CSV table of C-alpha atoms in Angstrom, one decimal:
chain,number,residue,atom,x,y,z
A,1,UNK,CA,23.4,-52.1,-17.3
A,2,UNK,CA,24.2,-48.7,-18.6
A,3,UNK,CA,26.1,-46.4,-16.7
A,4,UNK,CA,25.6,-43.7,-14.7
A,5,UNK,CA,27.5,-40.6,-13.3
A,6,UNK,CA,25.7,-37.9,-11.3
A,7,UNK,CA,27.8,-35.2,-10.5
A,8,UNK,CA,27.2,-33.5,-6.6
A,9,UNK,CA,26.0,-35.9,-3.5
A,10,UNK,CA,23.2,-33.8,-2.4
A,11,UNK,CA,20.2,-33.9,-1.6
A,12,UNK,CA,19.1,-33.9,-5.4
A,13,UNK,CA,22.4,-36.8,-6.1
A,14,UNK,CA,22.1,-39.3,-3.7
A,15,UNK,CA,18.0,-39.5,-4.5
A,16,UNK,CA,19.1,-39.5,-8.2
A,17,UNK,CA,22.0,-42.3,-7.3
A,18,UNK,CA,19.0,-44.3,-6.3
A,19,UNK,CA,16.3,-44.3,-8.7
A,20,UNK,CA,18.7,-45.7,-11.2
A,21,UNK,CA,20.0,-47.9,-9.1
A,22,UNK,CA,17.2,-49.5,-8.5
A,23,UNK,CA,16.1,-49.7,-11.7
A,24,UNK,CA,19.1,-51.2,-12.1
A,25,UNK,CA,22.1,-48.5,-13.5
A,26,UNK,CA,26.1,-49.1,-12.3
A,27,UNK,CA,25.2,-46.1,-10.6
A,28,UNK,CA,29.3,-43.7,-9.4
A,29,UNK,CA,28.1,-40.5,-7.9
A,30,UNK,CA,31.0,-37.6,-7.6
A,31,UNK,CA,30.9,-35.3,-4.7
A,32,UNK,CA,33.5,-32.6,-4.1
A,33,UNK,CA,33.6,-32.6,-0.5
A,34,UNK,CA,34.8,-34.9,1.6
A,35,UNK,CA,31.8,-36.3,2.8
A,36,UNK,CA,28.4,-36.2,2.1
A,37,UNK,CA,27.1,-33.9,5.4
A,38,UNK,CA,25.4,-30.8,5.7
A,39,UNK,CA,25.5,-29.3,9.7
A,40,UNK,CA,23.1,-26.5,10.7
A,41,UNK,CA,19.8,-26.4,8.7
A,42,UNK,CA,17.1,-28.5,8.7
A,43,UNK,CA,14.6,-28.8,6.1
A,44,UNK,CA,11.1,-29.7,5.4
A,45,UNK,CA,9.8,-32.6,3.5
A,46,UNK,CA,5.9,-31.8,2.5
A,47,UNK,CA,3.6,-35.0,1.3
A,48,UNK,CA,4.6,-34.6,-2.5
A,49,UNK,CA,8.4,-35.0,-1.4
A,50,UNK,CA,7.2,-38.1,1.3
A,51,UNK,CA,4.8,-39.6,-2.1
A,52,UNK,CA,9.1,-39.4,-3.9
A,53,UNK,CA,11.0,-41.0,-1.1
A,54,UNK,CA,8.3,-43.6,-1.1
A,55,UNK,CA,9.0,-44.9,-4.6
A,56,UNK,CA,12.9,-44.8,-3.2
A,57,UNK,CA,12.1,-47.4,-0.1
A,58,UNK,CA,12.6,-44.5,2.2
A,59,UNK,CA,9.4,-43.0,3.1
A,60,UNK,CA,8.9,-44.8,6.3
A,61,UNK,CA,12.1,-44.4,7.6
A,62,UNK,CA,11.6,-40.7,7.2
A,63,UNK,CA,8.8,-40.6,8.1
A,64,UNK,CA,9.3,-41.6,11.2
A,65,UNK,CA,11.6,-38.4,12.3
A,66,UNK,CA,8.7,-36.2,11.6
A,67,UNK,CA,6.5,-34.4,14.4
A,68,UNK,CA,3.7,-36.9,15.3
A,69,UNK,CA,1.5,-33.1,16.4
A,70,UNK,CA,1.8,-29.9,15.7
A,71,UNK,CA,0.1,-26.7,15.4
A,72,UNK,CA,1.7,-24.1,11.7
A,73,UNK,CA,1.0,-20.8,11.5
A,74,UNK,CA,2.4,-17.0,10.3
A,75,UNK,CA,2.0,-14.6,13.3
A,76,UNK,CA,3.3,-10.7,13.2
A,77,UNK,CA,6.9,-10.1,15.2
A,78,UNK,CA,4.6,-9.0,17.9
A,79,UNK,CA,3.1,-12.5,18.5
A,80,UNK,CA,-0.2,-12.2,16.8
A,81,UNK,CA,-1.2,-14.3,14.3
A,82,UNK,CA,-2.1,-13.7,10.7
A,83,UNK,CA,-3.2,-16.8,9.5
A,84,UNK,CA,-2.7,-20.9,11.9
A,85,UNK,CA,-3.2,-23.9,9.2
A,86,UNK,CA,-5.8,-26.0,10.4
A,87,UNK,CA,-3.2,-29.1,10.6
A,88,UNK,CA,-5.8,-31.7,10.9
A,89,UNK,CA,-6.8,-31.0,7.9
A,90,UNK,CA,-3.6,-30.4,6.1
A,91,UNK,CA,-3.3,-33.9,7.1
A,92,UNK,CA,-6.6,-34.9,5.8
A,93,UNK,CA,-6.6,-33.6,2.8
A,94,UNK,CA,-2.1,-34.5,1.9
A,95,UNK,CA,-0.6,-36.6,4.8
A,96,UNK,CA,1.7,-34.5,7.1
A,97,UNK,CA,4.4,-32.9,6.6
A,98,UNK,CA,8.2,-34.1,7.5
A,99,UNK,CA,11.0,-31.7,9.3
A,100,UNK,CA,14.2,-33.6,9.0
A,101,UNK,CA,17.8,-32.6,9.7
A,102,UNK,CA,19.6,-32.4,6.5
A,103,UNK,CA,22.3,-34.2,8.0
A,104,UNK,CA,20.0,-37.1,8.8
A,105,UNK,CA,18.2,-37.1,5.0
A,106,UNK,CA,21.7,-37.8,3.9
A,107,UNK,CA,22.7,-39.7,5.8
A,108,UNK,CA,18.8,-42.2,5.3
A,109,UNK,CA,19.7,-41.6,1.1
A,110,UNK,CA,22.9,-42.9,1.9
A,111,UNK,CA,23.0,-45.8,3.7
A,112,UNK,CA,19.6,-47.3,1.7
A,113,UNK,CA,22.8,-46.8,-1.4
A,114,UNK,CA,25.7,-49.3,-2.3
A,115,UNK,CA,29.2,-48.4,-0.7
A,116,UNK,CA,31.2,-48.7,-3.7
A,117,UNK,CA,28.7,-45.7,-5.1
A,118,UNK,CA,30.3,-43.0,-3.6
A,119,UNK,CA,33.3,-41.1,-4.0
A,120,UNK,CA,34.0,-38.0,-2.6
A,121,UNK,CA,35.9,-36.0,-2.6
A,122,UNK,CA,36.2,-35.6,-6.3
A,123,UNK,CA,35.5,-32.3,-7.9
A,124,UNK,CA,34.2,-31.6,-11.9
A,125,UNK,CA,36.0,-29.3,-14.1
A,126,UNK,CA,33.4,-30.1,-17.4
A,127,UNK,CA,31.5,-32.5,-18.6
A,128,UNK,CA,30.8,-33.0,-22.3
A,129,UNK,CA,26.8,-33.9,-23.8
A,130,UNK,CA,29.1,-37.4,-25.2
A,131,UNK,CA,28.9,-38.1,-21.2
A,132,UNK,CA,32.2,-37.4,-21.2
A,133,UNK,CA,33.2,-35.8,-17.2
A,134,UNK,CA,36.2,-34.7,-17.0
A,135,UNK,CA,36.8,-34.0,-12.5
A,136,UNK,CA,40.0,-34.1,-10.1
A,137,UNK,CA,40.9,-38.1,-10.2
A,138,UNK,CA,40.9,-37.7,-14.2
A,139,UNK,CA,38.3,-38.0,-16.8
A,140,UNK,CA,35.3,-40.1,-16.9
A,141,UNK,CA,32.5,-41.3,-19.0
A,142,UNK,CA,29.0,-42.4,-19.0
A,143,UNK,CA,25.5,-44.0,-20.8
A,144,UNK,CA,24.1,-41.1,-18.1
A,145,UNK,CA,25.0,-37.8,-16.7
A,146,UNK,CA,23.0,-36.0,-14.9
A,147,UNK,CA,23.7,-32.8,-13.2
A,148,UNK,CA,22.9,-32.0,-9.7
A,149,UNK,CA,26.1,-30.0,-8.0
A,150,UNK,CA,24.1,-27.1,-7.6
A,151,UNK,CA,23.1,-23.1,-8.3
A,152,UNK,CA,26.6,-23.2,-10.2
A,153,UNK,CA,26.2,-26.3,-11.8
A,154,UNK,CA,29.9,-26.9,-13.6
A,155,UNK,CA,27.6,-29.7,-15.2
A,156,UNK,CA,24.9,-26.4,-16.6
A,157,UNK,CA,27.8,-25.6,-18.3
A,158,UNK,CA,27.6,-28.0,-21.1
A,159,UNK,CA,23.4,-28.0,-21.5
A,160,UNK,CA,23.1,-23.9,-21.6
A,161,UNK,CA,26.4,-22.4,-21.1
A,162,UNK,CA,27.0,-19.8,-18.0
A,163,UNK,CA,23.9,-18.5,-16.2
A,164,UNK,CA,23.6,-16.3,-14.3
A,165,UNK,CA,22.0,-16.7,-10.6
A,166,UNK,CA,19.3,-14.4,-9.6
A,167,UNK,CA,20.2,-12.3,-6.1
A,168,UNK,CA,16.9,-11.9,-4.4
A,169,UNK,CA,17.6,-8.7,-2.1
A,170,UNK,CA,17.6,-11.2,1.2
A,171,UNK,CA,19.6,-13.2,3.0
A,172,UNK,CA,19.1,-16.4,5.2
A,173,UNK,CA,21.0,-17.3,9.0
A,174,UNK,CA,19.4,-21.4,9.3
A,175,UNK,CA,21.5,-23.1,12.6
A,176,UNK,CA,19.9,-25.8,14.3
A,177,UNK,CA,19.6,-24.8,18.3
A,178,UNK,CA,19.1,-27.6,21.5
A,179,UNK,CA,17.6,-25.4,24.0
A,180,UNK,CA,15.5,-25.6,26.9
A,181,UNK,CA,11.5,-24.4,25.0
A,182,UNK,CA,9.7,-27.1,23.8
A,183,UNK,CA,8.0,-26.5,20.7
A,184,UNK,CA,5.2,-28.4,20.0
A,185,UNK,CA,4.6,-25.6,16.1
A,186,UNK,CA,6.4,-24.9,12.5
A,187,UNK,CA,5.5,-22.1,10.3
A,188,UNK,CA,7.2,-17.9,10.4
A,189,UNK,CA,6.5,-14.9,11.8
A,190,UNK,CA,6.8,-11.8,9.4
A,191,UNK,CA,7.9,-8.2,10.0
A,192,UNK,CA,8.6,-5.2,7.9
A,193,UNK,CA,11.0,-6.1,5.9
A,194,UNK,CA,12.6,-9.8,7.6
A,195,UNK,CA,10.8,-13.2,8.9
A,196,UNK,CA,12.2,-15.8,11.2
A,197,UNK,CA,10.8,-19.7,11.2
A,198,UNK,CA,11.6,-22.4,13.5
A,199,UNK,CA,10.4,-25.9,14.0
A,200,UNK,CA,10.9,-28.9,15.7
A,201,UNK,CA,13.0,-31.5,14.9
A,202,UNK,CA,12.0,-35.8,16.6
A,203,UNK,CA,15.3,-35.1,18.8
A,204,UNK,CA,13.8,-32.1,21.1
A,205,UNK,CA,16.7,-29.5,18.4
A,206,UNK,CA,14.9,-26.7,16.8
A,207,UNK,CA,15.9,-25.7,13.1
A,208,UNK,CA,15.1,-21.7,12.8
A,209,UNK,CA,16.3,-19.3,11.2
A,210,UNK,CA,16.6,-15.4,10.3
A,211,UNK,CA,16.0,-14.1,6.7
A,212,UNK,CA,16.2,-10.1,6.3
A,213,UNK,CA,16.7,-7.5,3.3
A,214,UNK,CA,20.2,-6.8,2.8
A,215,UNK,CA,22.6,-5.0,-0.5
A,216,UNK,CA,24.4,-8.9,-1.8
A,217,UNK,CA,27.6,-10.3,-0.5
A,218,UNK,CA,27.1,-7.8,2.4
A,219,UNK,CA,28.4,-9.1,5.2
A,220,UNK,CA,27.3,-10.2,9.3
A,221,UNK,CA,27.4,-11.4,12.9
A,222,UNK,CA,25.7,-13.4,14.5
A,223,UNK,CA,25.5,-11.3,17.3
A,224,UNK,CA,23.8,-8.5,14.3
A,225,UNK,CA,21.0,-11.1,14.2
A,226,UNK,CA,20.5,-11.7,17.7
A,227,UNK,CA,20.1,-7.6,18.2
A,228,UNK,CA,18.0,-7.0,14.6
A,229,UNK,CA,15.2,-9.7,16.4
A,230,UNK,CA,15.9,-9.2,20.3
A,231,UNK,CA,12.7,-7.1,20.2
A,232,UNK,CA,10.2,-10.1,18.2
A,233,UNK,CA,8.8,-12.3,19.9
A,234,UNK,CA,9.1,-14.9,22.5
A,235,UNK,CA,10.8,-17.8,21.5
A,236,UNK,CA,12.9,-16.0,19.0
A,237,UNK,CA,15.2,-14.3,20.5
A,238,UNK,CA,15.4,-17.3,24.0
A,239,UNK,CA,16.7,-19.4,19.9
A,240,UNK,CA,19.2,-17.0,18.8
A,241,UNK,CA,20.3,-16.8,22.7
A,242,UNK,CA,20.9,-20.9,22.4
A,243,UNK,CA,22.5,-20.9,18.5
A,244,UNK,CA,26.6,-21.5,18.3
A,245,UNK,CA,28.4,-19.7,16.1
A,246,UNK,CA,29.9,-22.3,14.7
A,247,UNK,CA,26.8,-24.1,13.7
A,248,UNK,CA,25.5,-21.2,12.2
A,249,UNK,CA,25.1,-21.2,7.7
A,250,UNK,CA,24.7,-17.1,6.5
A,251,UNK,CA,24.2,-17.5,2.5
A,252,UNK,CA,22.5,-15.0,0.2
A,253,UNK,CA,19.5,-16.3,-1.2
A,254,UNK,CA,19.4,-16.6,-4.8
A,255,UNK,CA,17.3,-18.6,-7.2
A,256,UNK,CA,17.7,-19.3,-11.2
A,257,UNK,CA,16.2,-17.8,-14.8
A,258,UNK,CA,14.0,-19.9,-16.1
A,259,UNK,CA,16.4,-22.8,-19.0
A,260,UNK,CA,15.4,-23.3,-22.0
A,261,UNK,CA,15.8,-27.0,-21.1
A,262,UNK,CA,17.4,-29.5,-18.6
A,263,UNK,CA,18.7,-32.0,-20.7
A,264,UNK,CA,21.6,-32.0,-23.7
A,265,UNK,CA,23.0,-35.0,-25.7
A,266,UNK,CA,23.7,-37.8,-22.0
A,267,UNK,CA,22.9,-35.2,-19.3
A,268,UNK,CA,20.4,-34.9,-17.5
A,269,UNK,CA,20.1,-31.8,-14.6
A,270,UNK,CA,18.7,-32.5,-11.2
A,271,UNK,CA,17.8,-29.3,-8.0
A,272,UNK,CA,19.3,-26.6,-8.0
A,273,UNK,CA,21.1,-27.5,-11.2
A,274,UNK,CA,17.9,-26.9,-12.7
A,275,UNK,CA,16.0,-24.9,-11.6
A,276,UNK,CA,17.3,-23.0,-8.0
A,277,UNK,CA,14.5,-21.6,-6.1
A,278,UNK,CA,13.6,-19.1,-3.1
A,279,UNK,CA,12.9,-21.4,0.0
A,280,UNK,CA,9.8,-20.3,0.5
A,281,UNK,CA,7.8,-23.1,-0.6
A,282,UNK,CA,10.0,-25.6,1.7
A,283,UNK,CA,9.9,-27.2,-2.5
A,284,UNK,CA,14.1,-27.3,-3.4
A,285,UNK,CA,14.4,-29.9,-2.2
A,286,UNK,CA,11.0,-31.7,-3.0
A,287,UNK,CA,11.4,-30.9,-6.3
A,288,UNK,CA,14.9,-32.2,-6.6
A,289,UNK,CA,13.6,-35.7,-5.3
A,290,UNK,CA,10.5,-35.1,-7.4
A,291,UNK,CA,13.0,-34.9,-10.1
A,292,UNK,CA,15.2,-37.8,-9.1
A,293,UNK,CA,11.6,-40.1,-9.5
A,294,UNK,CA,10.9,-39.5,-12.3
A,295,UNK,CA,14.5,-39.5,-14.2
A,296,UNK,CA,15.0,-42.4,-13.1
A,297,UNK,CA,11.5,-43.6,-14.5
A,298,UNK,CA,12.2,-42.3,-17.9
A,299,UNK,CA,16.5,-42.2,-18.0
A,300,UNK,CA,16.2,-46.2,-20.1
A,301,UNK,CA,12.9,-45.6,-22.0
A,302,UNK,CA,13.1,-44.5,-25.4
A,303,UNK,CA,13.7,-40.5,-25.4
A,304,UNK,CA,13.5,-40.1,-22.0
A,305,UNK,CA,15.6,-37.5,-21.4
A,306,UNK,CA,12.9,-35.4,-23.5
A,307,UNK,CA,10.1,-36.8,-22.0
A,308,UNK,CA,12.3,-35.8,-18.4
A,309,UNK,CA,12.2,-32.6,-20.0
A,310,UNK,CA,8.9,-31.9,-21.1
A,311,UNK,CA,7.1,-33.2,-17.6
A,312,UNK,CA,9.8,-31.9,-15.3
A,313,UNK,CA,10.8,-28.3,-16.1
A,314,UNK,CA,7.5,-26.0,-16.5
A,315,UNK,CA,6.7,-27.8,-13.0
A,316,UNK,CA,9.6,-26.6,-11.6
A,317,UNK,CA,9.6,-23.6,-13.3
A,318,UNK,CA,6.8,-22.9,-11.8
A,319,UNK,CA,7.0,-23.0,-7.8
A,320,UNK,CA,9.6,-21.5,-9.1
A,321,UNK,CA,8.0,-18.9,-9.7
A,322,UNK,CA,5.0,-18.8,-7.3
A,323,UNK,CA,7.8,-19.1,-4.4
A,324,UNK,CA,10.0,-15.5,-6.0
A,325,UNK,CA,6.4,-13.8,-5.5
A,326,UNK,CA,6.1,-14.9,-2.5
A,327,UNK,CA,9.2,-14.4,-1.2
A,328,UNK,CA,8.9,-10.0,-2.1
A,329,UNK,CA,5.2,-10.3,-0.7
A,330,UNK,CA,6.9,-12.0,3.1
A,331,UNK,CA,9.1,-9.4,1.9
A,332,UNK,CA,7.6,-6.3,1.7
A,333,UNK,CA,8.9,-3.0,3.9
A,334,UNK,CA,7.4,0.7,3.7
A,335,UNK,CA,4.8,0.3,7.0
A,336,UNK,CA,1.0,0.6,4.6
A,337,UNK,CA,2.1,-1.9,2.5
A,338,UNK,CA,3.2,-4.0,4.4
A,339,UNK,CA,-0.1,-3.9,7.3
A,340,UNK,CA,-2.4,-4.0,3.6
A,341,UNK,CA,-0.3,-7.9,3.6
A,342,UNK,CA,-1.1,-8.4,6.7
A,343,UNK,CA,-4.4,-7.5,6.7
A,344,UNK,CA,-5.0,-9.8,4.2
A,345,UNK,CA,-3.3,-13.1,5.7
A,346,UNK,CA,-6.0,-12.8,8.7
A,347,UNK,CA,-9.0,-12.5,5.8
A,348,UNK,CA,-8.3,-15.1,3.7
A,349,UNK,CA,-9.9,-17.7,4.1
A,350,UNK,CA,-7.9,-21.3,4.4
A,351,UNK,CA,-10.0,-23.0,1.6
A,352,UNK,CA,-8.4,-21.0,-0.7
A,353,UNK,CA,-4.8,-21.9,1.5
A,354,UNK,CA,-5.4,-25.4,0.7
A,355,UNK,CA,-6.1,-24.9,-2.8
A,356,UNK,CA,-2.7,-23.2,-3.8
A,357,UNK,CA,-1.0,-25.5,-1.5
A,358,UNK,CA,-2.6,-28.9,-3.7
A,359,UNK,CA,-1.0,-27.3,-7.3
A,360,UNK,CA,1.9,-27.7,-5.4
A,361,UNK,CA,1.4,-31.3,-3.2
A,362,UNK,CA,-0.7,-32.8,-5.6
A,363,UNK,CA,1.4,-34.4,-7.6
A,364,UNK,CA,1.9,-38.3,-7.9
A,365,UNK,CA,5.3,-40.7,-8.9
């Protein structure tokens, strides 16, 4: 039985473990946190990610967490529509997306794994291309090391050396709120140098996020965020008022420059360790799930890791670049440029939107 050590117990790590276990590998996941969990955040799973989850055997379980009837689009800060998504056509063409709490997705992935696979409270310190990982509990070796340890990956050093993440120029606040608001749409509101997004969850709560231009590592408070968006359209101020400061996540937004390779010796990188991207396309977790399925399919094959690199690197780097471009447009702050952007959004036909989405969403396993 081939052996694998997965460093990182997030979405990409658990999915990679599940893909490898399904192919007969003996897998151990090393997660530095004391438990596998993430609070305060939702995730959009588009049709490409749902196909990956189908391949992992948990697609139907995830779909059961979705909302049956929702609308979507982009508004300006006064609530006027800039772009409406033809949800019926989207569903027919690609399949309906699912918005789910990240903690619930992690729970689904972990539950699908054997109990003995995941080990928490273990921090990786180094990895080597010969298949060895030094960690807080000692040293482990395997036929395959999967670096799923995020944008500041320890494992990546053995593949590409030190790679500094790039600050995108904006910061994000994310939360899931309990409110009496009845929301049946998901989408974003674009202002000047700021955005707000919201999406209903199946349990009645609402996932929302606030994004605005800011210097890197600038501190702030939820009160300041509420003030910044106080005059935006309903229900944005209401959602922020309902946010619990103890569960709000605040993160500056980064991505990675294009890596020259995702592999070295017995190591393969997945998810943010390989291609951390801005969240503007909602594809970060989706691409990690794709990585996991492809790695599971190829890892045991002759020249399998090289084939994994050839298949995954061009696609993920294309999506990373596209997401960064969208973020630059969405975060425009100069009034003339914002006016041009908003007019362009209003004039863009739905058919153009769907063609643009196809290159990303039409992926198959």
